[in-house]
Amino acid sequence: MQLPDYHIHTARCGHAAGRMEEYVERALKLGLPEIGFADHVPMYWLDQRDRDPTLAMPPEQLPEYVAEVERLRAAYPGITIRLGLEADYIPGYEEKLQPLLEGYPFDYVIGSVHYIDGWGFDNPAYRDGYWEKDINRLYREYFKLVRLAARSGLFDVVAHPDLIKKFGYRPRDDLREVYEETARAFAVAGVCVEVNTAGLRAPVGEIYPAPGFLRACCRHGVPATTGSDAHAPSQVGADFDSARRLLVEAGYEEIAFFKGRKKFFRKI
Ligand code: ZN
Ligand code: FE
Ligand code: FE
Ligand code: ZN
């Protein structure tokens, strides 16, 4: 049994390459059982004029995106293709996001924290923002937002749950307690933790999340999903052998699949 790749982007977001067919064909070639597109949600929390077309699709493209996934599903009966979405969590804007998610037949919605007080901390263009901040405090603020995202009830999965490590800046503080508190919040909220291999391609060179966080999730009974965060067809299913190893070492025996925002499990 291979792992599903539930985190695949499309050129609509303005920073991914290739046609959607190429992503599907790459998955077929690898023999993946299932994939899901999860492109970036339109920047619903900003006014139209402030939205960056290189970060997310414009709102009018969302229906086309959905239709395209449905078309591919019919065109490739040899692989299960799910309709997902990667939606930023911005506190205070929950009521703007909710109707957007209810308007389409998503199989799952992945919630992401990419902003701390409006600062896109994972964007290489704003990396200098780290110099003026206390890294210990930043980690705490980040994980607090991650817990709020989990508790919002908007998401099925929390993406790359320690993305704050992306550039390799590490806190002096021991993170065990933060991991424990966050894993507990995931369990109570009923969300899945995403094992995301894009961290291996980032400066940090480590899968999201860290082994200690994934172990805490497993102990608390938090289900796991897998994703490559592919922004190019060649990245589909990338490093999934490492993802499997990390999952097994953390204690996982099964992985969550989604259909119509309901999950089911298969042995890994
Ligand atoms: Zn992206
Ligand atoms: Fe993301
Ligand atoms: Fe992504
Ligand atoms: Zn991502």
Short mmCIF file of C-alpha atoms and ligand atoms in Angstrom, two decimals:
data_model
loop_
_atom_site.label_atom_id
_atom_site.label_comp_id
_atom_site.label_asym_id
_atom_site.label_seq_id
_atom_site.Cartn_x
_atom_site.Cartn_y
_atom_site.Cartn_z
CA MET A 1 0.00 0.00 0.00
CA GLN A 2 1.45 3.33 -1.04
CA LEU A 3 0.69 6.67 0.54
CA PRO A 4 -1.68 9.19 -1.07
CA ASP A 5 -0.38 12.60 -2.09
CA TYR A 6 -3.01 15.04 -0.86
CA HIS A 7 -1.09 18.30 -1.29
CA ILE A 8 -0.65 19.17 -4.96
CA HIS A 9 -0.74 22.71 -6.37
CA THR A 10 -1.59 23.95 -9.86
CA ALA A 11 -0.30 26.79 -12.05
CA ARG A 12 -3.38 28.80 -11.05
CA CYS A 13 -1.68 29.89 -7.82
CA GLY A 14 0.91 31.81 -9.84
CA HIS A 15 3.99 30.02 -8.46
CA ALA A 16 3.60 26.41 -9.65
CA ALA A 17 4.65 24.89 -12.96
CA GLY A 18 3.13 22.50 -15.45
CA ARG A 19 -0.31 21.32 -16.49
CA MET A 20 -2.55 19.43 -14.10
CA GLU A 21 -2.38 16.37 -16.40
CA GLU A 22 1.37 16.21 -15.83
CA TYR A 23 0.87 15.96 -12.07
CA VAL A 24 -1.64 13.14 -12.53
CA GLU A 25 0.64 11.32 -14.96
CA ARG A 26 3.55 11.56 -12.56
CA ALA A 27 1.37 10.01 -9.83
CA LEU A 28 0.31 7.22 -12.21
CA LYS A 29 3.93 6.54 -13.06
CA LEU A 30 4.81 6.27 -9.37
CA GLY A 31 1.82 3.99 -8.79
CA LEU A 32 0.27 6.20 -6.12
CA PRO A 33 -3.17 4.92 -5.08
CA GLU A 34 -4.69 8.33 -4.75
CA ILE A 35 -3.89 12.02 -5.12
CA GLY A 36 -5.64 15.24 -4.27
CA PHE A 37 -5.20 18.72 -5.62
CA ALA A 38 -5.04 21.29 -2.85
CA ASP A 39 -4.31 24.58 -4.49
CA HIS A 40 -4.08 27.87 -2.58
CA VAL A 41 -7.45 29.43 -1.77
CA PRO A 42 -8.01 32.96 -3.20
CA MET A 43 -6.72 35.56 -0.71
CA TYR A 44 -10.17 36.00 0.81
CA TRP A 45 -8.96 38.13 3.73
CA LEU A 46 -7.64 40.95 1.52
CA ASP A 47 -9.32 43.50 -0.72
CA GLN A 48 -9.09 42.64 -4.38
CA ARG A 49 -6.42 45.30 -5.04
CA ASP A 50 -4.12 43.94 -2.32
CA ARG A 51 -4.18 40.34 -3.54
CA ASP A 52 -0.91 39.01 -4.93
CA PRO A 53 -1.47 36.93 -8.12
CA THR A 54 1.82 35.10 -7.50
CA LEU A 55 0.56 33.71 -4.18
CA ALA A 56 -2.94 32.40 -4.93
CA MET A 57 -5.53 32.06 -7.67
CA PRO A 58 -7.94 34.94 -8.25
CA PRO A 59 -11.47 34.23 -6.95
CA GLU A 60 -13.01 33.83 -10.39
CA GLN A 61 -10.70 30.88 -11.02
CA LEU A 62 -11.96 28.81 -8.11
CA PRO A 63 -14.97 27.38 -10.02
CA GLU A 64 -12.68 26.58 -12.97
CA TYR A 65 -10.26 24.81 -10.64
CA VAL A 66 -13.06 22.67 -9.24
CA ALA A 67 -14.38 21.87 -12.73
CA GLU A 68 -10.89 20.96 -13.91
CA VAL A 69 -10.35 18.47 -11.07
CA GLU A 70 -13.73 16.92 -11.89
CA ARG A 71 -12.78 16.67 -15.56
CA LEU A 72 -9.46 14.99 -14.71
CA ARG A 73 -11.24 12.55 -12.44
CA ALA A 74 -13.31 11.38 -15.42
CA ALA A 75 -10.31 11.40 -17.76
CA TYR A 76 -8.10 9.23 -15.50
CA PRO A 77 -10.17 6.35 -14.13
CA GLY A 78 -6.95 4.50 -13.21
CA ILE A 79 -6.28 6.70 -10.17
CA THR A 80 -8.48 8.25 -7.52
CA ILE A 81 -8.32 12.04 -7.72
CA ARG A 82 -9.70 14.06 -4.81
CA LEU A 83 -10.76 17.68 -4.72
CA GLY A 84 -8.99 19.52 -1.95
CA LEU A 85 -7.97 23.06 -1.10
CA GLU A 86 -5.18 24.65 0.92
CA ALA A 87 -6.79 27.48 2.85
CA ASP A 88 -4.87 30.01 4.90
CA TYR A 89 -6.03 30.47 8.45
CA ILE A 90 -6.33 34.18 9.29
CA PRO A 91 -7.87 34.79 12.72
CA GLY A 92 -10.91 37.05 12.53
CA TYR A 93 -11.72 36.10 8.94
CA GLU A 94 -13.38 32.73 9.60
CA GLU A 95 -16.74 34.02 8.40
CA LYS A 96 -15.27 35.01 5.06
CA LEU A 97 -13.72 31.60 4.52
CA GLN A 98 -16.60 29.40 5.60
CA PRO A 99 -19.06 30.16 2.73
CA LEU A 100 -16.25 29.71 0.25
CA LEU A 101 -15.60 26.20 1.53
CA GLU A 102 -19.27 25.30 1.57
CA GLY A 103 -19.78 26.40 -2.02
CA TYR A 104 -17.89 23.46 -3.56
CA PRO A 105 -17.83 19.68 -3.13
CA PHE A 106 -14.40 19.45 -1.51
CA ASP A 107 -13.19 16.04 -0.34
CA TYR A 108 -11.01 17.76 2.25
CA VAL A 109 -9.73 21.19 3.21
CA ILE A 110 -6.17 21.69 4.46
CA GLY A 111 -5.68 24.61 6.83
CA SER A 112 -2.37 26.46 6.74
CA VAL A 113 -0.69 29.12 8.80
CA HIS A 114 1.52 31.17 6.46
CA TYR A 115 1.10 34.57 8.19
CA ILE A 116 1.86 35.92 11.64
CA ASP A 117 0.18 39.32 12.05
CA GLY A 118 0.18 39.78 8.29
CA TRP A 119 3.86 38.81 7.86
CA GLY A 120 4.32 36.00 5.32
CA PHE A 121 7.02 34.28 7.39
CA ASP A 122 7.57 31.40 4.93
CA ASN A 123 7.98 33.67 1.91
CA PRO A 124 11.68 34.03 0.97
CA ALA A 125 10.96 37.66 -0.05
CA TYR A 126 10.17 38.55 3.59
CA ARG A 127 12.87 36.44 5.22
CA ASP A 128 14.55 39.51 6.72
CA GLY A 129 11.54 39.76 9.05
CA TYR A 130 13.26 37.12 11.21
CA TRP A 131 16.08 39.50 12.13
CA GLU A 132 13.90 41.85 14.09
CA LYS A 133 12.00 39.19 16.01
CA ASP A 134 12.61 36.95 18.99
CA ILE A 135 12.68 33.42 17.62
CA ASN A 136 11.38 31.82 20.84
CA ARG A 137 8.40 34.14 20.87
CA LEU A 138 7.82 33.58 17.17
CA TYR A 139 7.58 29.81 17.61
CA ARG A 140 5.06 30.26 20.40
CA GLU A 141 2.95 32.67 18.35
CA TYR A 142 3.13 30.35 15.38
CA PHE A 143 1.97 27.26 17.28
CA LYS A 144 -0.79 29.26 18.93
CA LEU A 145 -2.13 30.13 15.47
CA VAL A 146 -1.82 26.48 14.44
CA ARG A 147 -3.97 25.48 17.43
CA LEU A 148 -6.51 28.18 16.58
CA ALA A 149 -6.63 26.87 13.01
CA ALA A 150 -7.26 23.34 14.32
CA ARG A 151 -10.01 24.55 16.65
CA SER A 152 -11.69 26.74 14.02
CA GLY A 153 -13.65 23.76 12.72
CA LEU A 154 -12.95 24.91 9.16
CA PHE A 155 -10.32 22.32 8.28
CA ASP A 156 -9.90 18.55 8.03
CA VAL A 157 -6.10 18.64 8.05
CA VAL A 158 -3.47 21.05 9.36
CA ALA A 159 -0.72 21.53 6.75
CA HIS A 160 3.03 21.47 7.38
CA PRO A 161 2.39 22.01 11.12
CA ASP A 162 5.85 23.34 12.00
CA LEU A 163 6.40 25.50 8.91
CA ILE A 164 8.03 28.15 11.12
CA LYS A 165 11.25 26.07 10.95
CA LYS A 166 11.40 26.45 7.13
CA PHE A 167 14.58 28.57 6.98
CA GLY A 168 16.27 26.62 9.75
CA TYR A 169 15.92 29.23 12.51
CA ARG A 170 15.55 27.25 15.72
CA PRO A 171 14.44 28.41 19.16
CA ARG A 172 16.55 27.85 22.26
CA ASP A 173 13.42 26.75 24.12
CA ASP A 174 12.57 23.10 24.40
CA LEU A 175 9.53 22.52 22.19
CA ARG A 176 8.23 19.38 23.89
CA GLU A 177 5.50 21.17 25.78
CA VAL A 178 4.41 23.12 22.72
CA TYR A 179 4.24 19.89 20.70
CA GLU A 180 2.23 18.24 23.45
CA GLU A 181 -0.25 21.10 23.75
CA THR A 182 -0.65 21.35 19.99
CA ALA A 183 -1.10 17.60 19.48
CA ARG A 184 -3.74 17.63 22.22
CA ALA A 185 -5.54 20.50 20.47
CA PHE A 186 -5.52 18.52 17.19
CA ALA A 187 -6.99 15.49 18.95
CA VAL A 188 -9.76 17.48 20.61
CA ALA A 189 -10.56 19.29 17.35
CA GLY A 190 -10.56 16.06 15.35
CA VAL A 191 -8.16 17.32 12.67
CA CYS A 192 -5.42 15.34 10.95
CA VAL A 193 -1.74 16.19 11.04
CA GLU A 194 -0.11 16.48 7.62
CA VAL A 195 3.24 14.85 6.98
CA ASN A 196 4.59 17.19 4.30
CA THR A 197 7.82 16.36 2.47
CA ALA A 198 8.36 19.92 1.15
CA GLY A 199 10.47 20.62 4.23
CA LEU A 200 13.17 18.40 2.73
CA ARG A 201 13.35 20.81 -0.22
CA ALA A 202 13.48 23.91 2.03
CA PRO A 203 16.60 25.27 3.79
CA VAL A 204 15.67 23.37 6.97
CA GLY A 205 16.00 20.04 5.10
CA GLU A 206 13.54 18.22 7.35
CA ILE A 207 10.00 16.91 6.82
CA TYR A 208 7.15 18.86 8.46
CA PRO A 209 6.49 18.09 11.26
CA ALA A 210 9.50 17.20 13.43
CA PRO A 211 9.62 13.58 14.71
CA GLY A 212 8.84 14.72 18.27
CA PHE A 213 5.69 16.49 17.16
CA LEU A 214 4.51 13.53 15.08
CA ARG A 215 5.11 11.17 18.01
CA ALA A 216 2.99 13.43 20.24
CA CYS A 217 0.24 13.38 17.59
CA CYS A 218 0.34 9.59 17.43
CA ARG A 219 0.17 9.29 21.22
CA HIS A 220 -2.92 11.51 21.22
CA GLY A 221 -4.59 9.50 18.46
CA VAL A 222 -4.40 12.27 15.85
CA PRO A 223 -4.81 10.77 12.34
CA ALA A 224 -2.17 11.57 9.72
CA THR A 225 -2.24 12.42 6.02
CA THR A 226 0.63 12.75 3.53
CA GLY A 227 1.48 15.38 0.96
CA SER A 228 4.41 16.52 -1.16
CA ASP A 229 3.26 20.13 -1.51
CA ALA A 230 4.18 19.72 -5.19
CA HIS A 231 4.54 22.96 -7.12
CA ALA A 232 5.95 21.05 -10.13
CA PRO A 233 4.95 17.68 -11.60
CA SER A 234 8.33 16.13 -10.69
CA GLN A 235 7.61 16.80 -6.99
CA VAL A 236 4.51 14.58 -6.80
CA GLY A 237 5.12 11.82 -4.26
CA ALA A 238 8.62 13.19 -3.58
CA ASP A 239 10.42 11.55 -0.64
CA PHE A 240 7.43 9.47 0.34
CA ASP A 241 9.75 6.69 1.47
CA SER A 242 11.07 9.12 4.10
CA ALA A 243 7.51 10.13 5.01
CA ARG A 244 6.56 6.49 5.54
CA ARG A 245 9.63 5.88 7.70
CA LEU A 246 8.84 8.94 9.82
CA LEU A 247 5.23 7.80 10.27
CA VAL A 248 6.19 4.25 11.24
CA GLU A 249 8.87 5.49 13.65
CA ALA A 250 6.30 7.80 15.25
CA GLY A 251 4.03 4.81 15.83
CA TYR A 252 1.51 5.16 13.00
CA GLU A 253 0.03 2.03 11.45
CA GLU A 254 -2.62 3.66 9.26
CA ILE A 255 -3.17 6.75 7.18
CA ALA A 256 -6.32 8.84 6.65
CA PHE A 257 -8.05 9.13 3.26
CA PHE A 258 -10.87 11.56 2.51
CA LYS A 259 -14.03 11.54 0.48
CA GLY A 260 -16.69 14.24 0.80
CA ARG A 261 -14.97 15.56 3.94
CA LYS A 262 -15.31 12.19 5.67
CA LYS A 263 -12.21 10.21 6.51
CA PHE A 264 -11.44 6.53 6.32
CA PHE A 265 -8.27 4.63 7.08
CA ARG A 266 -5.92 2.24 5.36
CA LYS A 267 -2.87 0.42 6.69
CA ILE A 268 0.40 2.02 5.66
ZN ZN B 1 2.38 27.44 -2.90
FE FE B 2 1.32 26.00 2.68
FE FE B 3 0.91 24.02 -0.36
ZN ZN B 4 2.05 24.55 1.40
#
